[in-house]
Short mmCIF file of C-alpha atoms and ligand atoms in Angstrom, two decimals:
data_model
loop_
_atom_site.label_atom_id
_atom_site.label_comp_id
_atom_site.label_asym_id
_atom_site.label_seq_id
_atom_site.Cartn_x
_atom_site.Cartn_y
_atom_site.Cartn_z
CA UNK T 1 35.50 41.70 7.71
CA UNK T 2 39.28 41.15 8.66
CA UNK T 3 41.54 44.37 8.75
CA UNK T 4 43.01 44.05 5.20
CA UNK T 5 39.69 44.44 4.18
CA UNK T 6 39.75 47.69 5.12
CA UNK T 7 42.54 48.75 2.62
CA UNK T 8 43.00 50.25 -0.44
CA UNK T 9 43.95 47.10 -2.27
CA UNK T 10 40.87 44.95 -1.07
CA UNK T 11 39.28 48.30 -2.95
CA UNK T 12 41.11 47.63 -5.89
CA UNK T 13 40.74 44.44 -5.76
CA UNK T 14 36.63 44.52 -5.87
CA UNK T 15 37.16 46.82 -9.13
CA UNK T 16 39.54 44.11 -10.71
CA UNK T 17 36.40 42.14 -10.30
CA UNK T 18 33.67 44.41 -11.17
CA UNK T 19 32.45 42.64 -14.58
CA UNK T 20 30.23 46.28 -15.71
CA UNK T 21 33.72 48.10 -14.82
CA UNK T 22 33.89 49.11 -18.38
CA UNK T 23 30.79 51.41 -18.67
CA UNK T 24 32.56 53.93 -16.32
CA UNK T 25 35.04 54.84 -19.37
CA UNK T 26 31.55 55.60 -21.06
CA UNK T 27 30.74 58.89 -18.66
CA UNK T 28 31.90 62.04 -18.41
CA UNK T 29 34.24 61.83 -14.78
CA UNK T 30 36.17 64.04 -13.25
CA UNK T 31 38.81 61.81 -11.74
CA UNK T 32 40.33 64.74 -9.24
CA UNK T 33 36.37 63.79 -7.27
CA UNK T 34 33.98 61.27 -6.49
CA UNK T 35 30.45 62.16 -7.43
CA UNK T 36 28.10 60.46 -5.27
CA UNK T 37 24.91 62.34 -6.44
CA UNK T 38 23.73 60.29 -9.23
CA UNK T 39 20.53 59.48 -7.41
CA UNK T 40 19.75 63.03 -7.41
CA UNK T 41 20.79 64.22 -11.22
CA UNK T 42 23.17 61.40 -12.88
CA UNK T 43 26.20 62.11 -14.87
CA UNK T 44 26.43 62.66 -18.89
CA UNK T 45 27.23 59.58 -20.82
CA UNK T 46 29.08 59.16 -24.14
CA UNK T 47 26.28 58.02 -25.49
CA UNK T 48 23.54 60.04 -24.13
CA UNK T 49 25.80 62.81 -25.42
CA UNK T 50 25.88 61.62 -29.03
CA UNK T 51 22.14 60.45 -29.17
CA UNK T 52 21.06 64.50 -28.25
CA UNK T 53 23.79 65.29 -30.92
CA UNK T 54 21.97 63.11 -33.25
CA UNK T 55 18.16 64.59 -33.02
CA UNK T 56 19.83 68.56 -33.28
CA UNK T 57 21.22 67.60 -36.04
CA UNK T 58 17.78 66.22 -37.54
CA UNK T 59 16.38 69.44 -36.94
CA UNK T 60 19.51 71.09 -38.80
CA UNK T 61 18.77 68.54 -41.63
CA UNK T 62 15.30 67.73 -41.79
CA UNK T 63 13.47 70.94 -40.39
CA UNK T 64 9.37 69.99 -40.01
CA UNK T 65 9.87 66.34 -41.75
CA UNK T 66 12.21 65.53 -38.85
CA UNK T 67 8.64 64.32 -37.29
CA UNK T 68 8.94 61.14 -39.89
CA UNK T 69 12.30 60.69 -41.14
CA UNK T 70 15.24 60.69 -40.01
CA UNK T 71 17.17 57.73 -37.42
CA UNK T 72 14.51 58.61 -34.53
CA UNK T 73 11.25 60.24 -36.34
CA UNK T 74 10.38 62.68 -33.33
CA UNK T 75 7.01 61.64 -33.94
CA UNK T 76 7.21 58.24 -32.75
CA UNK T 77 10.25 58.95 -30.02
CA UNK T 78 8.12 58.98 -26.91
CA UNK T 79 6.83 55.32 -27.87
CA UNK T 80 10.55 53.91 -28.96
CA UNK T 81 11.88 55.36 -25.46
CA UNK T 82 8.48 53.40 -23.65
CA UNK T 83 9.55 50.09 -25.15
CA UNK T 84 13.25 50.49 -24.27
CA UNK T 85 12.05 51.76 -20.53
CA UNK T 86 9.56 48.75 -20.24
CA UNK T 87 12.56 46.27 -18.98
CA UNK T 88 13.82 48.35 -16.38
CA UNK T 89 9.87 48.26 -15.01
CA UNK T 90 8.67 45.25 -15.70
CA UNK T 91 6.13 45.89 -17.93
CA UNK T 92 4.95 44.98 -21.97
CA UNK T 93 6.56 47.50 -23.82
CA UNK T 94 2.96 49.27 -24.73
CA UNK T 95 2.61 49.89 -21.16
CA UNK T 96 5.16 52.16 -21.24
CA UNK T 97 5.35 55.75 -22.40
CA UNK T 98 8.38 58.48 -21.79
CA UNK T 99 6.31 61.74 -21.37
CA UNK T 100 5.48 64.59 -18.98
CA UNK T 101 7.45 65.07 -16.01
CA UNK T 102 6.84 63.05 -12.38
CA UNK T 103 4.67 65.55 -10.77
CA UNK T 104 2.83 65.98 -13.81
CA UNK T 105 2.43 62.11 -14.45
CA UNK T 106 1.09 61.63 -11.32
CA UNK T 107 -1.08 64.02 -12.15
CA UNK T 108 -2.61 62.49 -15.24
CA UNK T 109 -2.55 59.19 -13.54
CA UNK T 110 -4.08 60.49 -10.45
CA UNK T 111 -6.91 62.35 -12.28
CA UNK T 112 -7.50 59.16 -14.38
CA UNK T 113 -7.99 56.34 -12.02
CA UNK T 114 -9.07 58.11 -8.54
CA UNK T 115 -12.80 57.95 -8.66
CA UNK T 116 -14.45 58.70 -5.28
CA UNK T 117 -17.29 56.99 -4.94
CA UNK T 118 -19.82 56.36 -2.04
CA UNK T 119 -17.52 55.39 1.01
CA UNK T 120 -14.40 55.31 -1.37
CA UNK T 121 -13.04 58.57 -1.67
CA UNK T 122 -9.95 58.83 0.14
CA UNK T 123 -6.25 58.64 -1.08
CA UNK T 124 -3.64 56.52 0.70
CA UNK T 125 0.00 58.19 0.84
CA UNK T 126 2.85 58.11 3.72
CA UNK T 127 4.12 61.30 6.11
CA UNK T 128 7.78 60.91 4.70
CA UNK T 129 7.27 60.80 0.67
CA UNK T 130 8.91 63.99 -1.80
CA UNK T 131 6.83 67.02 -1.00
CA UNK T 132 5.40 66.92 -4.96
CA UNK T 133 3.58 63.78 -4.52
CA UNK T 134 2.01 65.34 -1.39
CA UNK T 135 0.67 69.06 -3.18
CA UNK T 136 -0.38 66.69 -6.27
CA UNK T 137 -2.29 64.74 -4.12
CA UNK T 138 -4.15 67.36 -2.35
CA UNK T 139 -4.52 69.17 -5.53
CA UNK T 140 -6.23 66.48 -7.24
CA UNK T 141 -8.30 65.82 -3.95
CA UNK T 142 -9.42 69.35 -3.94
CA UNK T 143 -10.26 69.12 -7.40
CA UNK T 144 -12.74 66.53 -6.87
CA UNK T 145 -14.35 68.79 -3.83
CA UNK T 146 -13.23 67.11 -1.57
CA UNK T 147 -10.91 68.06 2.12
CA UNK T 148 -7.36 67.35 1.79
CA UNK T 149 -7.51 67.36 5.48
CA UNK T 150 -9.77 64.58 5.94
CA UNK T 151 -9.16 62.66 2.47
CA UNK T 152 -5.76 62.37 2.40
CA UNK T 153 -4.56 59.96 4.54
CA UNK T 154 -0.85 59.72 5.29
CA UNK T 155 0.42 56.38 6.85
CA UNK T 156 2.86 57.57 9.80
CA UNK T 157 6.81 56.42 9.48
CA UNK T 158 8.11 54.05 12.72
CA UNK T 159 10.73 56.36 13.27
CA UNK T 160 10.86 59.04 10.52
CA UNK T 161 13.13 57.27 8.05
CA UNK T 162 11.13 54.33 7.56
CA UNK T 163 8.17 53.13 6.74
CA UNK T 164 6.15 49.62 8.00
CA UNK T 165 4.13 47.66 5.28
CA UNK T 166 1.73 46.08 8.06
CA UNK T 167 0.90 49.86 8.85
CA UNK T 168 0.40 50.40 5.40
CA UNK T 169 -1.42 47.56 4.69
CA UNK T 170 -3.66 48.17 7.64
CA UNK T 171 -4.44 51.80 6.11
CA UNK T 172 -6.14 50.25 3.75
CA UNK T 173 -9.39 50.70 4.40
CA UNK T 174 -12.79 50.70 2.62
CA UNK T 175 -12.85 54.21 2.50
CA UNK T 176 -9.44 54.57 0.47
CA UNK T 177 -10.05 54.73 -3.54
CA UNK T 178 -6.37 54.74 -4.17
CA UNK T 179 -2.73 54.36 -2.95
CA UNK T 180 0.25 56.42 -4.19
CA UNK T 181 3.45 55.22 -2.81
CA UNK T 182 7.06 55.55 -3.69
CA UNK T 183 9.48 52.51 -4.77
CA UNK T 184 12.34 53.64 -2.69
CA UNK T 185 12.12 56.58 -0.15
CA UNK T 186 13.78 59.30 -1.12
CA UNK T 187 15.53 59.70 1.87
CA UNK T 188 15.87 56.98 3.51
CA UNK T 189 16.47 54.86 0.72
CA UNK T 190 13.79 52.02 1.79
CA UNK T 191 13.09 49.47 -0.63
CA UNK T 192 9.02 49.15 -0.36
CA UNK T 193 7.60 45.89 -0.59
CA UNK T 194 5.77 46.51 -3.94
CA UNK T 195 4.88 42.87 -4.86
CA UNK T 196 3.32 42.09 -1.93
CA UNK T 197 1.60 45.93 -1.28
CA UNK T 198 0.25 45.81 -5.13
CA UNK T 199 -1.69 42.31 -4.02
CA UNK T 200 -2.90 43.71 -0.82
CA UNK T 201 -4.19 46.64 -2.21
CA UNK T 202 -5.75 44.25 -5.58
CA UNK T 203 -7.61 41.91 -2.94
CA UNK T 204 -9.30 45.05 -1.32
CA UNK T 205 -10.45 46.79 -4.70
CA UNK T 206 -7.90 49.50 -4.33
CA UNK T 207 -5.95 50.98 -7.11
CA UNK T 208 -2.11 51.29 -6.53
CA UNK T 209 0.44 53.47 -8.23
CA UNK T 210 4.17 53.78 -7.48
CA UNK T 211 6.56 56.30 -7.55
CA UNK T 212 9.41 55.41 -9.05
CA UNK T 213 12.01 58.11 -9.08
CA UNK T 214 14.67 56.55 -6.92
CA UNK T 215 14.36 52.77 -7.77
CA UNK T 216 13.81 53.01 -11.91
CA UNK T 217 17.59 52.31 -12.71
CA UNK T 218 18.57 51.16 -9.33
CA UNK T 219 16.42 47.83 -8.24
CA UNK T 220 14.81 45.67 -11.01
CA UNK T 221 10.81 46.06 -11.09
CA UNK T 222 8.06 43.26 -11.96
CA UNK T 223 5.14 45.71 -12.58
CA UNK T 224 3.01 43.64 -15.08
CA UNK T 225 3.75 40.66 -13.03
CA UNK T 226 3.01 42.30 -9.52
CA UNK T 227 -0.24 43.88 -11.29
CA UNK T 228 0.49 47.20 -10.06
CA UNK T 229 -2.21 49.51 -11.22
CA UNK T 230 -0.09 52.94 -12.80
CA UNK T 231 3.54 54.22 -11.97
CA UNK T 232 5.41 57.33 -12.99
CA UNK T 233 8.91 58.32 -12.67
CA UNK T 234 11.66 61.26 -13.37
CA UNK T 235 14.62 59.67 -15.79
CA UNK T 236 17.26 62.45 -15.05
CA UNK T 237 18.43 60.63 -11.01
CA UNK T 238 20.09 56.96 -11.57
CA UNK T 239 18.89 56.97 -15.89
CA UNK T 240 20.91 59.62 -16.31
CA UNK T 241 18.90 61.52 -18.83
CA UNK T 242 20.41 64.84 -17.85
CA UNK T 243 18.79 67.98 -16.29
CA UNK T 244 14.83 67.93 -16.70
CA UNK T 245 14.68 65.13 -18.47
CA UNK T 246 11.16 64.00 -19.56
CA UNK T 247 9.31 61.06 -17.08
CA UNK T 248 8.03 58.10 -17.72
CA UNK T 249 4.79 56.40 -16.66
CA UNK T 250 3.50 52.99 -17.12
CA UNK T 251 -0.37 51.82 -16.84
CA UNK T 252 -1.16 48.21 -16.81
CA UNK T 253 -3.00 46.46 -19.52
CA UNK T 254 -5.69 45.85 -17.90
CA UNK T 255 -6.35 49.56 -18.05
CA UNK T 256 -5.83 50.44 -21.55
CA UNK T 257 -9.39 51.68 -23.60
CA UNK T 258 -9.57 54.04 -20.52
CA UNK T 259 -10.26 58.02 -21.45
CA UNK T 260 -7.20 60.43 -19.45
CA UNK T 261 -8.13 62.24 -16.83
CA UNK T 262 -5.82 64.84 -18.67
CA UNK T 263 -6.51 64.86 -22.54
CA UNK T 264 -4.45 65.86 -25.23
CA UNK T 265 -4.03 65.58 -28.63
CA UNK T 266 -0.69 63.62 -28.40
CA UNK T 267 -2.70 61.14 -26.59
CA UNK T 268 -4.71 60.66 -30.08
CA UNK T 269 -4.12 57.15 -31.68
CA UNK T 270 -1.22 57.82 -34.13
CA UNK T 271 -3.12 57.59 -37.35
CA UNK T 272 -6.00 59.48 -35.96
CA UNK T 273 -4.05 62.55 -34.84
CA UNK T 274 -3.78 64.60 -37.68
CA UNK T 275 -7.20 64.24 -38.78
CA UNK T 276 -7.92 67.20 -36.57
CA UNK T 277 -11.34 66.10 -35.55
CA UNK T 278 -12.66 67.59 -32.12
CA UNK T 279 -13.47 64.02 -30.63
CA UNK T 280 -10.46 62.55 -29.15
CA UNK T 281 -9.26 58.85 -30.43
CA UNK T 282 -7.34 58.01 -27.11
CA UNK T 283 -4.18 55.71 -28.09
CA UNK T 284 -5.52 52.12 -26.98
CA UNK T 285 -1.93 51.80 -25.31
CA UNK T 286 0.02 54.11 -22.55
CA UNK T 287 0.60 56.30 -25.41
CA UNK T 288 -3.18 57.61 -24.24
CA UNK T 289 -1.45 59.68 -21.20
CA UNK T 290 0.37 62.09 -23.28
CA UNK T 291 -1.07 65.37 -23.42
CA UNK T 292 0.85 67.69 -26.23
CA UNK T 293 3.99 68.01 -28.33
CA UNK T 294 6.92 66.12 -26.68
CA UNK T 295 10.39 67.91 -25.42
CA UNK T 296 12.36 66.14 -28.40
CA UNK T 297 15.69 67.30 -26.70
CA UNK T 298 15.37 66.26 -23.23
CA UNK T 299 13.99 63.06 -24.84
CA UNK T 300 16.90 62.47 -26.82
CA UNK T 301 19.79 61.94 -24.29
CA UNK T 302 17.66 58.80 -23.53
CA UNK T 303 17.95 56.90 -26.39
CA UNK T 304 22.03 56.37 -25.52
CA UNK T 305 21.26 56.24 -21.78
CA UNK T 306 18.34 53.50 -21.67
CA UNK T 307 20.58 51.46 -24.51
CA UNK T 308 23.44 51.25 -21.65
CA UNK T 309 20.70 49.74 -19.12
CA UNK T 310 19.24 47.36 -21.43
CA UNK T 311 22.88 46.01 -22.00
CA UNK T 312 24.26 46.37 -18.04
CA UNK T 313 20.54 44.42 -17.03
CA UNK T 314 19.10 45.59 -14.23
CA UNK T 315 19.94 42.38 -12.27
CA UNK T 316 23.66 42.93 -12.95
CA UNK T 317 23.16 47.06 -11.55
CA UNK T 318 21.77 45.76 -8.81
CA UNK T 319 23.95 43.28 -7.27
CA UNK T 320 26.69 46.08 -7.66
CA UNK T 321 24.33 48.41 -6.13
CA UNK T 322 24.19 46.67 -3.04
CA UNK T 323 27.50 45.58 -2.99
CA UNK T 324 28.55 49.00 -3.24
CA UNK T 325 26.17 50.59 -0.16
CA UNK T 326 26.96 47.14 1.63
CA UNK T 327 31.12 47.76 1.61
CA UNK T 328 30.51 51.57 2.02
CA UNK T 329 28.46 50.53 5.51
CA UNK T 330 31.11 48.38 6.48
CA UNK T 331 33.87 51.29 5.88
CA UNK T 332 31.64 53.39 7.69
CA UNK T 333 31.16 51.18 10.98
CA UNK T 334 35.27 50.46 10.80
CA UNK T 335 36.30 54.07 9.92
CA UNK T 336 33.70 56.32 11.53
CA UNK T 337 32.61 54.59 14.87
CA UNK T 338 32.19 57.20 17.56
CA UNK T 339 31.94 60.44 15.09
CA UNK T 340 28.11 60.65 15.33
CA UNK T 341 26.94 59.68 12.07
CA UNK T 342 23.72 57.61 12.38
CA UNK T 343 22.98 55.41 9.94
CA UNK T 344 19.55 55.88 8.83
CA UNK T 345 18.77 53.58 5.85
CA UNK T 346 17.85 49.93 6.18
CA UNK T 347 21.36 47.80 6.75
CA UNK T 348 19.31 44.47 5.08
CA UNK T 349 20.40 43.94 1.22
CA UNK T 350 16.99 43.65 0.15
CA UNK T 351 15.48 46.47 1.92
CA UNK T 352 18.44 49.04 0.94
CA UNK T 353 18.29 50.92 -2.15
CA UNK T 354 20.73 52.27 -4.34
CA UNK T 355 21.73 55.38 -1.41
CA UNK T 356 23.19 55.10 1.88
CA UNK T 357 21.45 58.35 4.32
CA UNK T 358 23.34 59.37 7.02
CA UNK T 359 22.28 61.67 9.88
CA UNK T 360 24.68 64.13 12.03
CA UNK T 361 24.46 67.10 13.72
CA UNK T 362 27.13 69.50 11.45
CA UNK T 363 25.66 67.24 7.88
CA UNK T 364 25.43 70.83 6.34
CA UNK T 365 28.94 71.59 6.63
CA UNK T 366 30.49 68.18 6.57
CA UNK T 367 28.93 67.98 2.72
CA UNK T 368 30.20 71.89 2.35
CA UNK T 369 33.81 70.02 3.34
CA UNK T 370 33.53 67.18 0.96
CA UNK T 371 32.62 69.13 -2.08
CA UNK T 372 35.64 71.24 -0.88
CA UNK T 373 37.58 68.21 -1.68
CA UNK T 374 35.33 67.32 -4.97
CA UNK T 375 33.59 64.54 -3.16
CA UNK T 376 30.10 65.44 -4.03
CA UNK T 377 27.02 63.97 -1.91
CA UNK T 378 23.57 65.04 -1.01
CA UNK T 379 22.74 67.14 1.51
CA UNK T 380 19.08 66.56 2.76
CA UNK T 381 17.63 69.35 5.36
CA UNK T 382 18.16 69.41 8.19
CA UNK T 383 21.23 67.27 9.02
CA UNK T 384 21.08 64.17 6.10
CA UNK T 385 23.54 63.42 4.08
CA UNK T 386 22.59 60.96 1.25
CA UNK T 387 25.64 59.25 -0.48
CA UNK T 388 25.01 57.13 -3.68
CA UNK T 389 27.67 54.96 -5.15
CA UNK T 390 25.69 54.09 -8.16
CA UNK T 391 26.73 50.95 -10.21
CA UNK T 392 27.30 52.18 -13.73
CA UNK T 393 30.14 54.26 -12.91
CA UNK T 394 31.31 54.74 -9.24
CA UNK T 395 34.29 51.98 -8.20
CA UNK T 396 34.76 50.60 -4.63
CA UNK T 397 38.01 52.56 -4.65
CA UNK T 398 36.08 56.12 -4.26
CA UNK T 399 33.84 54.24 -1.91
CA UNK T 400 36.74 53.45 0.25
CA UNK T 401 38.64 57.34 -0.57
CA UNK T 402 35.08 58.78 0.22
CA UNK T 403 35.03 57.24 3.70
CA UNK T 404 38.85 57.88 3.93
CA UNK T 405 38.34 61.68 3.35
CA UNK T 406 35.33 62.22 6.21
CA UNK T 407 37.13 60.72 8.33
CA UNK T 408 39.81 63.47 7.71
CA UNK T 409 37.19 65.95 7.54
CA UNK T 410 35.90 65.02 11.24
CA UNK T 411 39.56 64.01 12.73
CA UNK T 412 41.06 67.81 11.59
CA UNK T 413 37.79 69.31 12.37
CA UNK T 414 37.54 70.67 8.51
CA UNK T 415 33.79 71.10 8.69
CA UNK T 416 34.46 74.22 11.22
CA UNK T 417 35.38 76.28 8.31
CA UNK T 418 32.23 76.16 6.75
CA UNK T 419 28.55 77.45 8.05
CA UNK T 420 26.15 74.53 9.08
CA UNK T 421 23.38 76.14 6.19
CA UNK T 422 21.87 74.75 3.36
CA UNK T 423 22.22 76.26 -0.24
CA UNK T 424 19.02 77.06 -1.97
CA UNK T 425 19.39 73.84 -3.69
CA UNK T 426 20.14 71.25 -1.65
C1 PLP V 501 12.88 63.52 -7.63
C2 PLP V 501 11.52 63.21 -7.18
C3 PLP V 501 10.41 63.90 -7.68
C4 PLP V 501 10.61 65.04 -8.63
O1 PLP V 501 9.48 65.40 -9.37
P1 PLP V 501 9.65 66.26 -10.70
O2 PLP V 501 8.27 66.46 -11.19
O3 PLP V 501 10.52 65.48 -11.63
O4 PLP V 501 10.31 67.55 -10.32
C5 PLP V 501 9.16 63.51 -7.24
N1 PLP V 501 8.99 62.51 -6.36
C6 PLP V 501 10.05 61.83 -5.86
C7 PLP V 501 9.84 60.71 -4.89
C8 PLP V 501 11.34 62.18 -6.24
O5 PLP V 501 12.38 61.52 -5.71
#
């Protein structure tokens, strides 16, 4: 980059040219900040806003027959949401349902398809995933009577951030029944190989599910294609489904006529359901994996939210994405060289996801500083700082006042004012 593209109006500039520029008027924005988090909870949309508007009031109007009538018959909401979810996967829209949360998903899906079995009994993970995927896994290794110990098998990271696909790869041996690995790291912010994993594990007889909760909304996904075996995500980081928003999971066809591991009767086939027999009918779809009575409200912000995706495109999102982490890098190396922030996610386009993670000593306080000035990032224990200019409705300008501001922070020595401790939630 020259110098003037280190200025405001090169910033400005990149918004004039920004063709999805127009769905930031659609969110809720406080323009005294920059919110960086949305890879952790995104922000409320217009939309999202009027959708959960729209199923209260069917309850106010249609009491117990809000089930069938109404614009969105509860009844059938989970499956509507699945289809309009199935783009931003990659998958037929039957292989999609919006239900449970991730942890429980993973759950179910785990519980369905692991199936020790002579030497086959051990589950594949990595030593840097979310903690959840880790105590589900041993859970549902235990519950088979087996030793977590010996039967989990975590693939180690080259350098604690990332993660190497030949080690992965390697891992998979004929004693693993099934692989569980996430989309994007969490922290990091890795991009995973899933295409080329997925066929790996396929050509050794190994099933292979995905984690999804940092790359659904950020990078677009080929899951049918890629014959992944199951995924499961949370829709409340880049979807913006709001606070505890129910998951989504996705099993490929190739699957479906399978019993849950997890029954319920919302997994019934829908005309079969209310006959209230004691045998289960599973759904012959993804429907199958639901277990009871969905959260209609923290389903409904969806309906607005995944309508905004399926008209942005995921290829669209994504070019900003990177665009966005790939200037923000660049400000970063110009504005910040010599501070001692270490750049910790991948620096190629493909490999990055939709967050940048930086380490530094005083990260606790330095985010304690920006939120001070309404910058808002994401601390990650014990000196991370995860910042996520997400496509739908950050602009290169707060990319380039974000960078401005640290350096600020670290020049005037601003952090000093603040304790180097995490909150409870951080
Ligand atoms: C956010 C996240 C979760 C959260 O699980 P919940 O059941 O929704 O609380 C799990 N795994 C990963 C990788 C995540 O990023």
């Amino acid at each position: 980059m020259s110098g003037q593209k280190f200025t405001l109006d090169h910033a400005k500039q990149l918004d004039n040219k920004d063709e999805l520029a127009s769905f930031r008027e659609e969110f809720y924005i406080k323009e005294d900040g920059v919110y960086l988090d949305g890879n952790s909870l995104g922000l409320l949309s217009k939309r999202a806003e009027k959708s959960l508007l729209e199923l209260l009031d069917s309850w106010k109007s249609y009491g117990i027959d809000g089930w069938l009538e109404g614009k969105h018959p509860w009844f059938y909401l989970s499956e509507a949401l699945g289809k309009m979810s199935a783009p931003l996967v990659g998958a037929e829209p039957d292989e999609v349902i919006v239900t449970g949360s991730t942890t429980a998903n993973l759950h179910q899906l785990v519980s369905t398809f692991y199936k020790p079995e002579g030497k086959r009994t051990k589950i594949l993970a990595d030593e840097i995933t979310f903690p959840t995927d880790i105590y589900a896994l041993k859970s549902q290794i235990e519950l088979k009577g087996y030793d977590p110990e010996e039967h989990l098998i975590r693939v180690k990271s080259t350098d604690g951030h990332l993660l190497a696909e030949e080690d992965i790869i390697a891992a998979m041996t004929d004693e693993v029944s099934v692989v569980v690995l996430s989309g994007i790291l969490y922290r990091s912010g890795q991009v995973l190989d899933m295409e080329r994993l997925t066929k790996e594990a396929y050509n050794r007889n190994i099933i292979i599910g995905f984690d999804l909760c940092h790359s659904i909304g950020s990078i677009p996904h080929e899951l049918s294609n890629w014959g992944a075996d199951f995924a499961f995500w949370c829709n409340y980081k880049h979807l913006n489904g709001g606070p505890g928003a129910v998951g989504g999971l996705y099993v490929n066809k190739r699957h479906f006529g399978k019993t849950p591991g997890l029954t319920g009767w919302f997994g019934s086939r829908k005309d079969k359901q209310f006959d209230m027999e004691h045998t289960l009918i599973p759904a012959d779809d993804a429907g199958a994996y639901q277990m009871g009575t969905p959260h209609i409200f923290s389903l409904a912000p969806l309906l607005g939210s995944l309508e905004m995706f399926n008209e942005a495109g995921m290829d669209r999102i994504r070019k900003k994405s990177m665009q966005l982490t790939g200037y923000m890098m660049d400000l970063i190396a110009h504005e910040l060289d010599g501070y001692d922030f270490v750049v910790r996610n991948p620096i190629e386009d493909e490999k990055r996801g939709g967050h940048l993670f930086l380490e530094h000593p005083e990260a606790a306080r330095i985010c304690k500083a920006l939120k001070a000035h309404h910058i808002i990032p994401d601390f990650r224990s014990p000196n991370g700082i995860r910042l996520a200019p997400v496509a739908l409705y950050n602009t290169f300008e707060e990319v380039w006042r974000t960078v401005q501001k640290l350096k600020k922070i670290m020049d005037d020595e601003e952090y000093k004012q603040f304790e180097n401790k995490r909150g409870v939630v951080a």
